[in-house]
Amino acid sequence: MNAPLAHGAALPLMLTELRLPTIRAQWQSVAEAANRESWPAERFLSTLLDMEMAEREIRRIERHRNESQLPPGKLCSNFDFAAVPSLSKALVMAMTEADAWLEQGGNLLVFGPPGVGKTHVIAGIGHALIERGKRVYFTRTTDLVQRLQAAKRDLRLPAEIAKLDRFDLLLLDDFSYVRRDQTESNVLFELIAERYERRSIALTANQPFSEWNQVFPEPAMTVAAIDRLVHHATILELNVESYRRKTAEAKRTKNARRNPATTTDDN
Ligand code: ADP
Ligand code: MG
């Protein structure tokens, strides 16, 4: 009876040293059950290892969620697909469930006027992919362009672009807000060319391709960028009334009905 106790005394230290915090926390209760029910040694060991691995996976996904910069709460599950008849829910769900498009560096381009749910849709897809173990990074395109420009000034643009390689999917929100006159937007082209057919990009844009000449320094570069982006792409057009405006109006009508005195308010 002494030998197991002696082993047990050393366990916490060894488990800490080996970085097995879940086994460290759980081994005593699992050992009790194993002793009580005379588990085979294999079952005891695999139960503990399963627990450690499951906990590790949860922590990994949590880390990926934190690094993703995704807007919290914008999920596929709380997106009202009925409000956007042009958007196929089945298609969006398929993109969250299949890896093939990410493996071939496929892209997702989401177009539509402001307030129709473009950001919500790509964020929802991003969140779902994280749950499936993928790594994604969400950013306003203008922020990323600034970061890449700073890198370029320091002669480390290739390194900065390579850092983004760890993400299976880069979510570039409001792509068409980039202006070639404000920025040296050829860094954006470098990024697109570098990821082409290797790593995926999802972007949202208010402006159709025809307006993208404002984004890139020269027309030839615009054409080359669009060419690479659309080559393996799913394109979603959200051409509905602004969800933002619609819900604001619905709220106003409801308030007006409840309190007719405020109907003259035009806010
Ligand atoms: P966009 O990026 O097209 O300008 P957003 O995705 O920011 O629009 O949507 C504006 C707001 O309306 C957000 O709060 C978003 O969560 C919400 N929203 C838009 N469309 C929907 C929808 N179909 N179902 C649920 N919420 C929506
Ligand atoms: Mg948006």
Tab-separated table of C-alpha atoms and ligand atoms in Angstrom:
chain	number	residue	atom	x	y	z
A	1	MET	CA	0.000	0.000	0.000
A	2	ASN	CA	2.966	2.302	0.551
A	3	ALA	CA	4.388	2.139	-2.926
A	4	PRO	CA	1.352	3.607	-4.764
A	5	LEU	CA	1.162	6.385	-2.176
A	6	ALA	CA	4.783	7.276	-2.763
A	7	HIS	CA	4.161	7.341	-6.502
A	8	GLY	CA	1.095	9.460	-5.906
A	9	ALA	CA	3.076	11.983	-3.892
A	10	ALA	CA	5.426	12.619	-6.783
A	11	LEU	CA	2.688	12.816	-9.402
A	12	PRO	CA	1.675	16.483	-9.093
A	13	LEU	CA	5.258	17.599	-9.628
A	14	MET	CA	5.790	15.283	-12.562
A	15	LEU	CA	2.508	16.286	-14.167
A	16	THR	CA	3.376	19.960	-13.778
A	17	GLU	CA	6.808	19.346	-15.239
A	18	LEU	CA	5.236	17.552	-18.208
A	19	ARG	CA	2.595	20.288	-18.579
A	20	LEU	CA	-0.398	18.027	-18.095
A	21	PRO	CA	-2.618	20.289	-15.957
A	22	THR	CA	-5.862	18.432	-16.605
A	23	ILE	CA	-4.415	15.079	-15.561
A	24	ARG	CA	-2.906	16.819	-12.559
A	25	ALA	CA	-6.321	18.107	-11.561
A	26	GLN	CA	-8.255	14.923	-12.329
A	27	TRP	CA	-6.023	11.930	-11.683
A	28	GLN	CA	-7.079	11.386	-8.075
A	29	SER	CA	-10.791	11.106	-8.785
A	30	VAL	CA	-10.175	8.950	-11.862
A	31	ALA	CA	-7.780	6.760	-9.850
A	32	GLU	CA	-10.422	6.329	-7.157
A	33	ALA	CA	-12.979	5.180	-9.739
A	34	ALA	CA	-10.410	2.906	-11.370
A	35	ASN	CA	-9.445	1.303	-8.051
A	36	ARG	CA	-13.048	0.948	-6.935
A	37	GLU	CA	-14.203	-0.596	-10.210
A	38	SER	CA	-10.970	-2.478	-11.001
A	39	TRP	CA	-10.416	-0.824	-14.380
A	40	PRO	CA	-7.757	-2.331	-16.601
A	41	ALA	CA	-4.644	-0.129	-16.634
A	42	GLU	CA	-5.267	0.742	-20.304
A	43	ARG	CA	-8.650	2.222	-19.514
A	44	PHE	CA	-7.256	4.321	-16.671
A	45	LEU	CA	-4.462	5.709	-18.811
A	46	SER	CA	-6.606	6.430	-21.845
A	47	THR	CA	-9.311	8.095	-19.747
A	48	LEU	CA	-6.793	10.547	-18.334
A	49	LEU	CA	-5.146	11.205	-21.696
A	50	ASP	CA	-8.536	11.768	-23.324
A	51	MET	CA	-9.350	14.358	-20.681
A	52	GLU	CA	-6.063	16.170	-21.203
A	53	MET	CA	-6.489	16.196	-24.978
A	54	ALA	CA	-10.093	17.408	-24.857
A	55	GLU	CA	-9.127	20.235	-22.494
A	56	ARG	CA	-6.187	21.143	-24.712
A	57	GLU	CA	-8.458	21.361	-27.754
A	58	ILE	CA	-10.808	23.690	-25.879
A	59	ARG	CA	-7.897	25.928	-24.866
A	60	ARG	CA	-6.555	25.919	-28.418
A	61	ILE	CA	-9.900	27.014	-29.876
A	62	GLU	CA	-10.174	29.689	-27.188
A	63	ARG	CA	-6.725	30.981	-28.170
A	64	HIS	CA	-7.698	30.994	-31.844
A	65	ARG	CA	-10.888	32.886	-31.027
A	66	ASN	CA	-8.903	35.529	-29.130
A	67	GLU	CA	-6.326	35.991	-31.848
A	68	SER	CA	-9.004	36.198	-34.578
A	69	GLN	CA	-10.239	39.697	-33.639
A	70	LEU	CA	-13.671	38.592	-34.821
A	71	PRO	CA	-16.568	40.759	-33.681
A	72	PRO	CA	-18.149	38.696	-30.909
A	73	GLY	CA	-21.744	37.589	-31.222
A	74	LYS	CA	-21.950	37.809	-35.024
A	75	LEU	CA	-22.785	34.175	-35.629
A	76	CYS	CA	-24.499	32.184	-38.366
A	77	SER	CA	-26.960	31.023	-35.717
A	78	ASN	CA	-28.246	34.541	-35.057
A	79	PHE	CA	-28.220	35.675	-38.677
A	80	ASP	CA	-31.726	35.994	-40.077
A	81	PHE	CA	-31.348	34.363	-43.494
A	82	ALA	CA	-35.008	34.994	-44.290
A	83	ALA	CA	-34.188	38.712	-44.410
A	84	VAL	CA	-31.785	38.128	-47.314
A	85	PRO	CA	-33.543	35.990	-49.926
A	86	SER	CA	-30.624	36.280	-52.388
A	87	LEU	CA	-28.331	34.563	-49.881
A	88	SER	CA	-28.410	30.778	-49.767
A	89	LYS	CA	-28.257	29.570	-46.180
A	90	ALA	CA	-27.264	26.124	-47.447
A	91	LEU	CA	-24.284	27.601	-49.269
A	92	VAL	CA	-23.121	29.577	-46.237
A	93	MET	CA	-23.515	26.555	-43.964
A	94	ALA	CA	-21.628	24.394	-46.462
A	95	MET	CA	-18.718	26.825	-46.332
A	96	THR	CA	-18.574	26.449	-42.560
A	97	GLU	CA	-18.653	22.667	-42.773
A	98	ALA	CA	-16.310	21.824	-45.634
A	99	ASP	CA	-12.566	22.371	-45.757
A	100	ALA	CA	-12.056	21.909	-49.491
A	101	TRP	CA	-12.309	25.598	-50.338
A	102	LEU	CA	-9.789	26.510	-47.632
A	103	GLU	CA	-7.430	23.781	-48.716
A	104	GLN	CA	-7.276	25.095	-52.262
A	105	GLY	CA	-7.015	28.710	-51.125
A	106	GLY	CA	-10.513	29.559	-52.329
A	107	ASN	CA	-11.942	32.996	-51.636
A	108	LEU	CA	-15.257	34.440	-50.559
A	109	LEU	CA	-16.368	37.824	-51.875
A	110	VAL	CA	-19.403	39.442	-50.304
A	111	PHE	CA	-20.975	42.469	-51.957
A	112	GLY	CA	-23.847	44.729	-51.017
A	113	PRO	CA	-24.782	48.200	-49.792
A	114	PRO	CA	-24.142	49.222	-46.162
A	115	GLY	CA	-26.096	47.565	-43.381
A	116	VAL	CA	-27.209	44.415	-45.197
A	117	GLY	CA	-25.214	41.995	-43.048
A	118	LYS	CA	-21.977	41.513	-44.995
A	119	THR	CA	-19.751	41.781	-41.949
A	120	HIS	CA	-22.111	39.598	-39.937
A	121	VAL	CA	-22.015	36.834	-42.575
A	122	ILE	CA	-18.222	36.638	-42.885
A	123	ALA	CA	-17.810	36.905	-39.111
A	124	GLY	CA	-20.323	34.073	-38.671
A	125	ILE	CA	-18.364	31.909	-41.082
A	126	GLY	CA	-15.135	32.828	-39.264
A	127	HIS	CA	-16.541	31.861	-35.867
A	128	ALA	CA	-17.824	28.537	-37.207
A	129	LEU	CA	-14.458	27.704	-38.785
A	130	ILE	CA	-12.660	28.416	-35.504
A	131	GLU	CA	-14.938	25.903	-33.798
A	132	ARG	CA	-13.746	23.418	-36.414
A	133	GLY	CA	-10.115	24.035	-35.516
A	134	LYS	CA	-9.252	26.561	-38.246
A	135	ARG	CA	-7.367	29.792	-37.692
A	136	VAL	CA	-8.846	33.011	-39.027
A	137	TYR	CA	-8.035	36.704	-38.706
A	138	PHE	CA	-10.567	39.489	-39.066
A	139	THR	CA	-9.509	43.064	-39.816
A	140	ARG	CA	-10.717	46.220	-41.446
A	141	THR	CA	-8.877	46.281	-44.734
A	142	THR	CA	-7.642	49.843	-44.164
A	143	ASP	CA	-6.064	48.794	-40.840
A	144	LEU	CA	-4.263	45.921	-42.477
A	145	VAL	CA	-3.054	48.122	-45.340
A	146	GLN	CA	-1.565	50.525	-42.796
A	147	ARG	CA	0.158	47.672	-41.028
A	148	LEU	CA	1.574	46.324	-44.285
A	149	GLN	CA	2.741	49.793	-45.317
A	150	ALA	CA	4.595	50.226	-42.053
A	151	ALA	CA	6.222	46.865	-42.669
A	152	LYS	CA	7.147	47.892	-46.183
A	153	ARG	CA	8.807	51.084	-44.921
A	154	ASP	CA	10.904	48.911	-42.604
A	155	LEU	CA	11.740	46.573	-45.491
A	156	ARG	CA	9.924	43.674	-43.865
A	157	LEU	CA	6.798	43.394	-46.003
A	158	PRO	CA	7.466	39.768	-47.045
A	159	ALA	CA	7.922	38.789	-43.381
A	160	GLU	CA	4.703	40.562	-42.379
A	161	ILE	CA	2.755	38.839	-45.169
A	162	ALA	CA	4.327	35.500	-44.225
A	163	LYS	CA	3.099	35.991	-40.649
A	164	LEU	CA	-0.462	35.994	-41.996
A	165	ASP	CA	0.159	32.595	-43.550
A	166	ARG	CA	-0.684	30.940	-40.262
A	167	PHE	CA	-4.308	31.911	-40.857
A	168	ASP	CA	-6.373	29.593	-43.017
A	169	LEU	CA	-8.688	32.498	-43.732
A	170	LEU	CA	-8.071	36.231	-43.730
A	171	LEU	CA	-11.263	38.268	-43.367
A	172	LEU	CA	-10.853	41.683	-44.976
A	173	ASP	CA	-13.787	43.856	-44.033
A	174	ASP	CA	-14.743	46.896	-46.144
A	175	PHE	CA	-12.207	46.179	-48.830
A	176	SER	CA	-13.385	48.967	-51.135
A	177	TYR	CA	-12.791	51.628	-48.465
A	178	VAL	CA	-9.114	51.454	-49.298
A	179	ARG	CA	-8.151	54.467	-51.385
A	180	ARG	CA	-5.110	54.493	-53.579
A	181	ASP	CA	-4.547	58.217	-52.961
A	182	GLN	CA	-4.476	57.815	-49.176
A	183	THR	CA	-2.310	54.798	-49.215
A	184	GLU	CA	0.237	52.877	-51.076
A	185	SER	CA	-2.259	50.138	-51.722
A	186	ASN	CA	0.059	47.987	-53.811
A	187	VAL	CA	0.840	46.271	-50.498
A	188	LEU	CA	-2.700	44.909	-50.761
A	189	PHE	CA	-1.887	43.511	-54.164
A	190	GLU	CA	1.260	41.877	-52.780
A	191	LEU	CA	-0.862	40.206	-50.125
A	192	ILE	CA	-3.413	38.929	-52.648
A	193	ALA	CA	-0.728	37.658	-55.012
A	194	GLU	CA	1.109	35.941	-52.174
A	195	ARG	CA	-1.968	34.110	-50.883
A	196	TYR	CA	-3.245	33.204	-54.341
A	197	GLU	CA	-4.162	29.492	-54.563
A	198	ARG	CA	-2.581	28.852	-51.149
A	199	ARG	CA	-4.448	30.709	-48.432
A	200	SER	CA	-8.027	31.963	-48.460
A	201	ILE	CA	-9.353	35.493	-48.275
A	202	ALA	CA	-12.909	36.542	-47.474
A	203	LEU	CA	-13.772	40.152	-48.137
A	204	THR	CA	-16.735	42.475	-47.963
A	205	ALA	CA	-17.227	45.441	-50.260
A	206	ASN	CA	-19.857	48.100	-50.820
A	207	GLN	CA	-18.503	48.785	-54.281
A	208	PRO	CA	-18.674	46.380	-57.201
A	209	PHE	CA	-15.487	45.469	-59.074
A	210	SER	CA	-16.085	48.304	-61.538
A	211	GLU	CA	-15.231	50.793	-58.760
A	212	TRP	CA	-12.079	49.068	-57.608
A	213	ASN	CA	-9.890	51.284	-59.717
A	214	GLN	CA	-10.094	53.590	-56.704
A	215	VAL	CA	-8.468	50.934	-54.555
A	216	PHE	CA	-5.330	50.072	-56.518
A	217	PRO	CA	-2.676	52.449	-57.856
A	218	GLU	CA	-3.097	51.447	-61.501
A	219	PRO	CA	-5.783	49.781	-63.616
A	220	ALA	CA	-3.553	46.853	-64.587
A	221	MET	CA	-3.033	46.052	-60.921
A	222	THR	CA	-6.786	46.253	-60.269
A	223	VAL	CA	-7.410	43.750	-63.052
A	224	ALA	CA	-4.668	41.439	-61.807
A	225	ALA	CA	-5.986	41.587	-58.229
A	226	ILE	CA	-9.584	40.882	-59.258
A	227	ASP	CA	-8.404	38.065	-61.501
A	228	ARG	CA	-6.651	36.306	-58.612
A	229	LEU	CA	-9.465	36.935	-56.142
A	230	VAL	CA	-12.234	35.564	-58.358
A	231	HIS	CA	-10.335	32.587	-59.776
A	232	HIS	CA	-11.489	30.214	-57.026
A	233	ALA	CA	-14.204	32.264	-55.418
A	234	THR	CA	-17.691	32.133	-54.066
A	235	ILE	CA	-19.420	35.438	-54.668
A	236	LEU	CA	-22.377	36.475	-52.543
A	237	GLU	CA	-24.528	39.466	-53.386
A	238	LEU	CA	-26.620	40.814	-50.549
A	239	ASN	CA	-28.926	43.152	-52.368
A	240	VAL	CA	-31.560	43.921	-49.796
A	241	GLU	CA	-32.628	46.883	-47.742
A	242	SER	CA	-30.306	47.787	-44.892
A	243	TYR	CA	-31.050	45.529	-41.916
A	244	ARG	CA	-29.774	48.295	-39.669
A	245	ARG	CA	-32.246	50.812	-41.117
A	246	LYS	CA	-35.077	48.304	-41.159
A	247	THR	CA	-34.687	47.389	-37.485
A	248	ALA	CA	-34.343	51.075	-36.551
A	249	GLU	CA	-37.572	51.813	-38.411
A	250	ALA	CA	-39.372	48.860	-36.867
A	251	LYS	CA	-38.334	50.101	-33.447
A	252	ARG	CA	-39.520	53.609	-34.246
A	253	THR	CA	-42.927	52.386	-35.465
A	254	LYS	CA	-43.299	50.272	-32.343
A	255	ASN	CA	-42.428	53.210	-30.088
A	256	ALA	CA	-44.746	55.479	-32.041
A	257	ARG	CA	-47.610	53.066	-31.550
A	258	ARG	CA	-46.884	52.828	-27.856
A	259	ASN	CA	-46.398	56.553	-27.417
A	260	PRO	CA	-48.070	58.577	-30.212
A	261	ALA	CA	-46.866	61.900	-28.734
A	262	THR	CA	-43.325	61.251	-29.953
A	263	THR	CA	-44.185	60.492	-33.575
A	264	THR	CA	-43.062	63.920	-34.763
A	265	ASP	CA	-39.551	63.081	-33.601
A	266	ASP	CA	-37.388	62.528	-36.617
A	267	ASN	CA	-34.337	60.699	-35.357
B	1	ADP	P1	-22.709	45.505	-43.444
B	1	ADP	O1	-21.406	44.905	-43.090
B	1	ADP	O2	-23.318	44.956	-44.701
B	1	ADP	O3	-22.677	47.002	-43.469
B	1	ADP	P2	-23.499	44.457	-40.874
B	1	ADP	O4	-23.115	43.040	-41.011
B	1	ADP	O5	-22.612	45.325	-40.054
B	1	ADP	O6	-23.757	45.119	-42.303
B	1	ADP	O7	-24.991	44.519	-40.314
B	1	ADP	C1	-25.507	45.681	-39.663
B	1	ADP	C2	-26.177	45.272	-38.360
B	1	ADP	O8	-27.349	44.535	-38.623
B	1	ADP	C3	-25.308	44.376	-37.514
B	1	ADP	O9	-25.577	44.617	-36.164
B	1	ADP	C4	-25.758	42.960	-37.907
B	1	ADP	O10	-25.555	42.041	-36.853
B	1	ADP	C5	-27.237	43.185	-38.178
B	1	ADP	N1	-27.740	42.346	-39.271
B	1	ADP	C6	-27.652	42.597	-40.582
B	1	ADP	N2	-28.277	41.671	-41.312
B	1	ADP	C7	-28.773	40.797	-40.430
B	1	ADP	C8	-29.559	39.589	-40.557
B	1	ADP	N3	-29.954	39.127	-41.757
B	1	ADP	N4	-29.879	38.923	-39.427
B	1	ADP	C9	-29.494	39.392	-38.214
B	1	ADP	N5	-28.786	40.524	-38.026
B	1	ADP	C10	-28.427	41.222	-39.114
B	2	MG	MG	-19.650	45.881	-42.615
